[in-house]
Coordinates of C-alpha atoms in Angstrom, one line a residue:
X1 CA 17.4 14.4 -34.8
X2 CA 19.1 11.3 -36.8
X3 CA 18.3 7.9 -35.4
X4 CA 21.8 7.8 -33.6
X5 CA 21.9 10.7 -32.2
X6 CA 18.4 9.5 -30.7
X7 CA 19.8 5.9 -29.9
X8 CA 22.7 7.7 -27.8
X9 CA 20.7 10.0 -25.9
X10 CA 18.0 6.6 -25.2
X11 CA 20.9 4.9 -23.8
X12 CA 22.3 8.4 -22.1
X13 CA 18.7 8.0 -20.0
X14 CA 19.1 4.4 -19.5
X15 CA 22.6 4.8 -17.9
X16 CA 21.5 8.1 -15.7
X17 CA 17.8 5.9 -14.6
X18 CA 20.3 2.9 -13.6
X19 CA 23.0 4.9 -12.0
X20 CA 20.0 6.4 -9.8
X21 CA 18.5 2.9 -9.0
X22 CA 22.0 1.4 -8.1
X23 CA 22.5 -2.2 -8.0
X24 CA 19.5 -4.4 -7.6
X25 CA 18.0 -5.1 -4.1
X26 CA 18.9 -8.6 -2.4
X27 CA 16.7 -10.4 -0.6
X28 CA 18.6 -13.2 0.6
X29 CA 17.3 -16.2 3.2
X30 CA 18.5 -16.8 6.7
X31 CA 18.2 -19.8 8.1
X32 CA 14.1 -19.9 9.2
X33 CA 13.3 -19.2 6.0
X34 CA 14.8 -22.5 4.3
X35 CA 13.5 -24.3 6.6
X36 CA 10.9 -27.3 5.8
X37 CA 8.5 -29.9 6.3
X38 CA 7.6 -32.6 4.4
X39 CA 4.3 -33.8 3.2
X40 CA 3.9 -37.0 1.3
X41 CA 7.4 -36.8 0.1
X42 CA 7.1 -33.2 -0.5
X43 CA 9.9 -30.9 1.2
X44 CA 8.2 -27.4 1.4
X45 CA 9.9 -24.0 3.3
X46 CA 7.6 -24.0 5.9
X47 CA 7.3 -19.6 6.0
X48 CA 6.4 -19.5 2.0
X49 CA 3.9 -22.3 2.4
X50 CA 2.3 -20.6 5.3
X51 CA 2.1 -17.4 3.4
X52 CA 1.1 -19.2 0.4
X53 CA -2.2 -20.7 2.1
X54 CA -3.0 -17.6 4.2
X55 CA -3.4 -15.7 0.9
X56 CA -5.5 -18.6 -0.3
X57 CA -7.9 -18.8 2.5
X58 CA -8.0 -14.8 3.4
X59 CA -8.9 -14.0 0.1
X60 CA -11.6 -16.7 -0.5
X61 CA -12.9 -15.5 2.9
X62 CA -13.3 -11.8 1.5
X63 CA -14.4 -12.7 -1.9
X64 CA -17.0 -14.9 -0.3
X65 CA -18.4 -12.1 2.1
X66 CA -18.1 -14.5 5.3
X67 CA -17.7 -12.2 7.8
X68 CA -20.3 -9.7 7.0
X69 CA -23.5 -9.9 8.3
X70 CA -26.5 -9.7 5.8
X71 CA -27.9 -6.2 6.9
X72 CA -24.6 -4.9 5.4
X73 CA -24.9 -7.1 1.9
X74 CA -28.3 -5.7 1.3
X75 CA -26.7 -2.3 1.1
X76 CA -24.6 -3.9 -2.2
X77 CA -21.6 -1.9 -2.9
X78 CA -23.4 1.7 -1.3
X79 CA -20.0 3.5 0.6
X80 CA -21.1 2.2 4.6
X81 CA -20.9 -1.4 3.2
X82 CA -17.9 -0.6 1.1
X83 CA -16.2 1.0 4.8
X84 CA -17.6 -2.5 6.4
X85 CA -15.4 -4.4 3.7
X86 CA -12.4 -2.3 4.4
X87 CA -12.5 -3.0 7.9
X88 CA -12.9 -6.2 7.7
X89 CA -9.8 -6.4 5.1
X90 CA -8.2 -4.0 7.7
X91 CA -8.3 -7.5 10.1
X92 CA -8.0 -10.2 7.8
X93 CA -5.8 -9.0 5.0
X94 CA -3.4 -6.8 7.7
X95 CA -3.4 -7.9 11.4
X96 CA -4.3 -11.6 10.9
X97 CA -0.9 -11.8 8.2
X98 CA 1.2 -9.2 10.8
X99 CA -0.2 -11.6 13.9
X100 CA 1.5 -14.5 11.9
X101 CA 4.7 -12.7 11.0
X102 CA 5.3 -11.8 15.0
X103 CA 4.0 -14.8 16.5
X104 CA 4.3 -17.6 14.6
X105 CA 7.5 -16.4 12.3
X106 CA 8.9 -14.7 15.1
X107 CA 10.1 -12.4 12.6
X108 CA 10.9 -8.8 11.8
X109 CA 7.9 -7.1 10.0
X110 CA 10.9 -5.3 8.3
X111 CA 11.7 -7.8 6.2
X112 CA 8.4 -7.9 5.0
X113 CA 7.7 -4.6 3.4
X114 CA 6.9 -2.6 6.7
X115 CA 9.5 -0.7 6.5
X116 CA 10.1 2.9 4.4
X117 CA 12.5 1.3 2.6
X118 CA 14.5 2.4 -0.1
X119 CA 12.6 5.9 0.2
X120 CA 14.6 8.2 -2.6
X121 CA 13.7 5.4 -5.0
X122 CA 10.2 5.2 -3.7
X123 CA 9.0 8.6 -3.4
X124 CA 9.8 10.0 -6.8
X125 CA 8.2 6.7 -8.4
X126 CA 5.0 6.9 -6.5
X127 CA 4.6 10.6 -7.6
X128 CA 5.5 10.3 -11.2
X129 CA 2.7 7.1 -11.8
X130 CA 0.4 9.1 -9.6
X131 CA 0.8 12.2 -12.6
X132 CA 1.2 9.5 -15.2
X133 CA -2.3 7.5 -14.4
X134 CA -4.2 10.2 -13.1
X135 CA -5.7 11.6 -16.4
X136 CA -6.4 7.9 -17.3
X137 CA -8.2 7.0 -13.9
X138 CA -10.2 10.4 -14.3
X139 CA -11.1 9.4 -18.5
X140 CA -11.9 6.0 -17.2
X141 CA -14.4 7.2 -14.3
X142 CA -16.2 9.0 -17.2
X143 CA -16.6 5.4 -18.7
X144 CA -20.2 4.4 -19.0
X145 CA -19.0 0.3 -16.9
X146 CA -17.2 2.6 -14.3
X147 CA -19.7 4.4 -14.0
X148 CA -22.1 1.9 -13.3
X149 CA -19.8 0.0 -11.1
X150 CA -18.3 2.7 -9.0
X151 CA -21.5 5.0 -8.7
X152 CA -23.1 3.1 -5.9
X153 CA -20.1 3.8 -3.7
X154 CA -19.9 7.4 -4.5
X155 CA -19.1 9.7 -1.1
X156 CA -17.6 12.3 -0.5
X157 CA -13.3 12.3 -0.8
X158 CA -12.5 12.4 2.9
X159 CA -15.0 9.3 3.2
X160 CA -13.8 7.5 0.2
X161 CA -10.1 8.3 1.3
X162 CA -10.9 6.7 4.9
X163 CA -12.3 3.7 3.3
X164 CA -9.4 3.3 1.3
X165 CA -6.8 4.4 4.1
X166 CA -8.8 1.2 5.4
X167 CA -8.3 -1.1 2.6
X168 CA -5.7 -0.9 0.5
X169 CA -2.5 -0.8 2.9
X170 CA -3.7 -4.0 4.1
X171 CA -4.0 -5.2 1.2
X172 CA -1.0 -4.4 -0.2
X173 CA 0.9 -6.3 3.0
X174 CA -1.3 -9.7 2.3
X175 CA -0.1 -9.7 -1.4
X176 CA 2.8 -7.4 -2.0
X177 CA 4.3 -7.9 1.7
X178 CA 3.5 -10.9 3.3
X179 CA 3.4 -13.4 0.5
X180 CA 5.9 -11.6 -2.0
X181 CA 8.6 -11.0 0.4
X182 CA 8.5 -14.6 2.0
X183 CA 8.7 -16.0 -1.7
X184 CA 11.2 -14.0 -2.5
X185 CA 13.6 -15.6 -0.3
X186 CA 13.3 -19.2 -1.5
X187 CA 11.7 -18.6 -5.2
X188 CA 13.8 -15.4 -6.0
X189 CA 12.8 -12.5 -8.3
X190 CA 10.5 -14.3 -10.2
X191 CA 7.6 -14.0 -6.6
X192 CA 6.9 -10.3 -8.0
X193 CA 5.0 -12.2 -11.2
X194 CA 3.8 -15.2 -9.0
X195 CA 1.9 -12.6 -6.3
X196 CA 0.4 -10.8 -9.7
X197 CA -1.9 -13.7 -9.5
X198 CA -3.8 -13.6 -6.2
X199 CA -3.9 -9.8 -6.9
X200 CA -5.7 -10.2 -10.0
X201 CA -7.9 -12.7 -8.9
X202 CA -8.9 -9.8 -6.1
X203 CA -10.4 -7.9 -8.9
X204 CA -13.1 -10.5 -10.3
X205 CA -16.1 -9.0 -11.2
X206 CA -14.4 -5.3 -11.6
X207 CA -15.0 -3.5 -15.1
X208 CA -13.0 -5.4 -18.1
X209 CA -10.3 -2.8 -18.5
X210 CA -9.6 -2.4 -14.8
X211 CA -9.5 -6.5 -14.7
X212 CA -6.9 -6.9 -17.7
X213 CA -4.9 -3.7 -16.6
X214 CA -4.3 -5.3 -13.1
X215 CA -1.7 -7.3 -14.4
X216 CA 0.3 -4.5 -15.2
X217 CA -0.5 -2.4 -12.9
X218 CA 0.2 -5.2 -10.1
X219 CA 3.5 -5.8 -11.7
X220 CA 4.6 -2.5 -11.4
X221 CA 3.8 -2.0 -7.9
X222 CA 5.6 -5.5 -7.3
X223 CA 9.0 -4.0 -8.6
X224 CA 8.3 -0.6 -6.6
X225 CA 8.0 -3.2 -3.6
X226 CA 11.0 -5.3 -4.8
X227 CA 13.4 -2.2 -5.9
X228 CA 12.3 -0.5 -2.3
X229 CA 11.8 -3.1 0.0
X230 CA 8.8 -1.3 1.3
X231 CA 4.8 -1.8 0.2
X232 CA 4.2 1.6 1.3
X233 CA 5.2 3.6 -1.9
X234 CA 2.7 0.9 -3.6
X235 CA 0.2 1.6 -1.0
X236 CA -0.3 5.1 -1.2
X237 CA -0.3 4.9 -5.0
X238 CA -3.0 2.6 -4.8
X239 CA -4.7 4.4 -2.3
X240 CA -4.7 8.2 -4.2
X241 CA -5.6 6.4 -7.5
X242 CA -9.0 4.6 -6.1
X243 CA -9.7 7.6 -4.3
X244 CA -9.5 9.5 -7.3
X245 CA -11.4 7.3 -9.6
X246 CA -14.4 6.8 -6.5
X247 CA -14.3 10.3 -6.1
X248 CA -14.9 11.0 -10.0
X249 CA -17.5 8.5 -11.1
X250 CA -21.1 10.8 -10.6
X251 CA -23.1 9.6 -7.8
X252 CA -25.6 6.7 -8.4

């Protein structure tokens, strides 16, 4: 195959990917989401600064183990204090963002990712990075840091599935919902690289490779979220490709 022929049939899949995307997704602001406050001269949209300190103060909480009781943190990352962790994240990283969206935002939970979506777009994506990163989650769990890491938390898959049935949709809303969607609509496109932040910071303390690939990976599950409108296609990637790599590592 000459180099032109291979150019044309690049651009060929280019056109037919686009053509099945259809025009990009817009997120545009009503009026509560424009609106502002000021601080020392400071005029800040009241919903993305909200979301913005949430985030901040959620995820310290979790990262500094706050709300679980010592009994549990003596079990180190063993699989009931990893299902501890998830419910907890199940409360602060899902219900305590969704309490704010209903009650204080008065607003549509919709418009924040909780919604299907775009699900034609969705569906087909989440499959094809499920078969795509398979193979590497299950060459990574054989990974001498992965193993050490993950082992401890070893259970069987219906437990490890639970936990992270637990975890990881509520997760996704905190970052990929709540925050991304309310920056979106006074930062524009450029909130699916600002959320990548908070997300990788989440992974501190997580094998090397697993840290650095975050950025990626979150980046790719922020345009699944942006090009859907919907963290669920993101969520039940994340959720069969932790399961998967859990389930792999041998038991500690």
């Amino acid at each position: 195959m000459t180099a032109g022929v291979l150019d044309g049939s690049i651009r060929q899949l280019g056109d037919r990917v686009r053509q099945w995307l259809g025009p990009p997704p817009s997120y545009g602001p009503d009026t509560a989401d424009l609106r502002t406050f000021s601080v020392g001269g400071l005029e800040l949209p009241v919903r993305a600064t909200v979301a913005v300190l949430l985030v901040v103060v959620a995820i310290c909480l979790d990262w500094s183990r706050t709300f679980i009781p010592q009994p549990i943190l003596d079990l180190g990352r063993a699989a009931p204090a990893m299902r501890y962790q998830a419910t907890e994240r199940l409360l602060l990283f899902g219900a305590l963002p969704l309490l704010v969206l209903l009650a204080a935002f008065r607003d549509r939970p919709g418009r924040y990712g909780l919604g299907l979506g775009a699900w034609r777009i969705g569906l087909p994506v989440a499959l094809a990075g499920i078969g795509v990163m398979s193979p590497i989650i299950l060459a990574l769990a054989a990974r001498p840091e992965f193993a050490a890491y993950y082992a401890p938390s070893h259970a069987p898959v219906g437990d490890v599935l639970f936990t992270s049935l637990l975890d990881l949709p509520a997760s996704e809303f905190l970052i990929r919902g709540f925050l991304m969607f309310a920056l979106l609509r006074v930062v524009g496109p450029v909130a699916v690289v600002l959320v990548t932040l908070p997300f990788v910071f989440s992974h501190l303390g997580k094998p090397e490779i697993e840290l650095l690939s975050t950025f990626f990976g979150g980046l790719a599950y922020g345009w699944l979220d942006w090009r859907t409108g919907s963290i669920w296609w993101s969520a039940a990637t994340h959720v069969v490709l932790v399961t998967l790599l859990v389930s792999a590592v041998p038991a500690g």
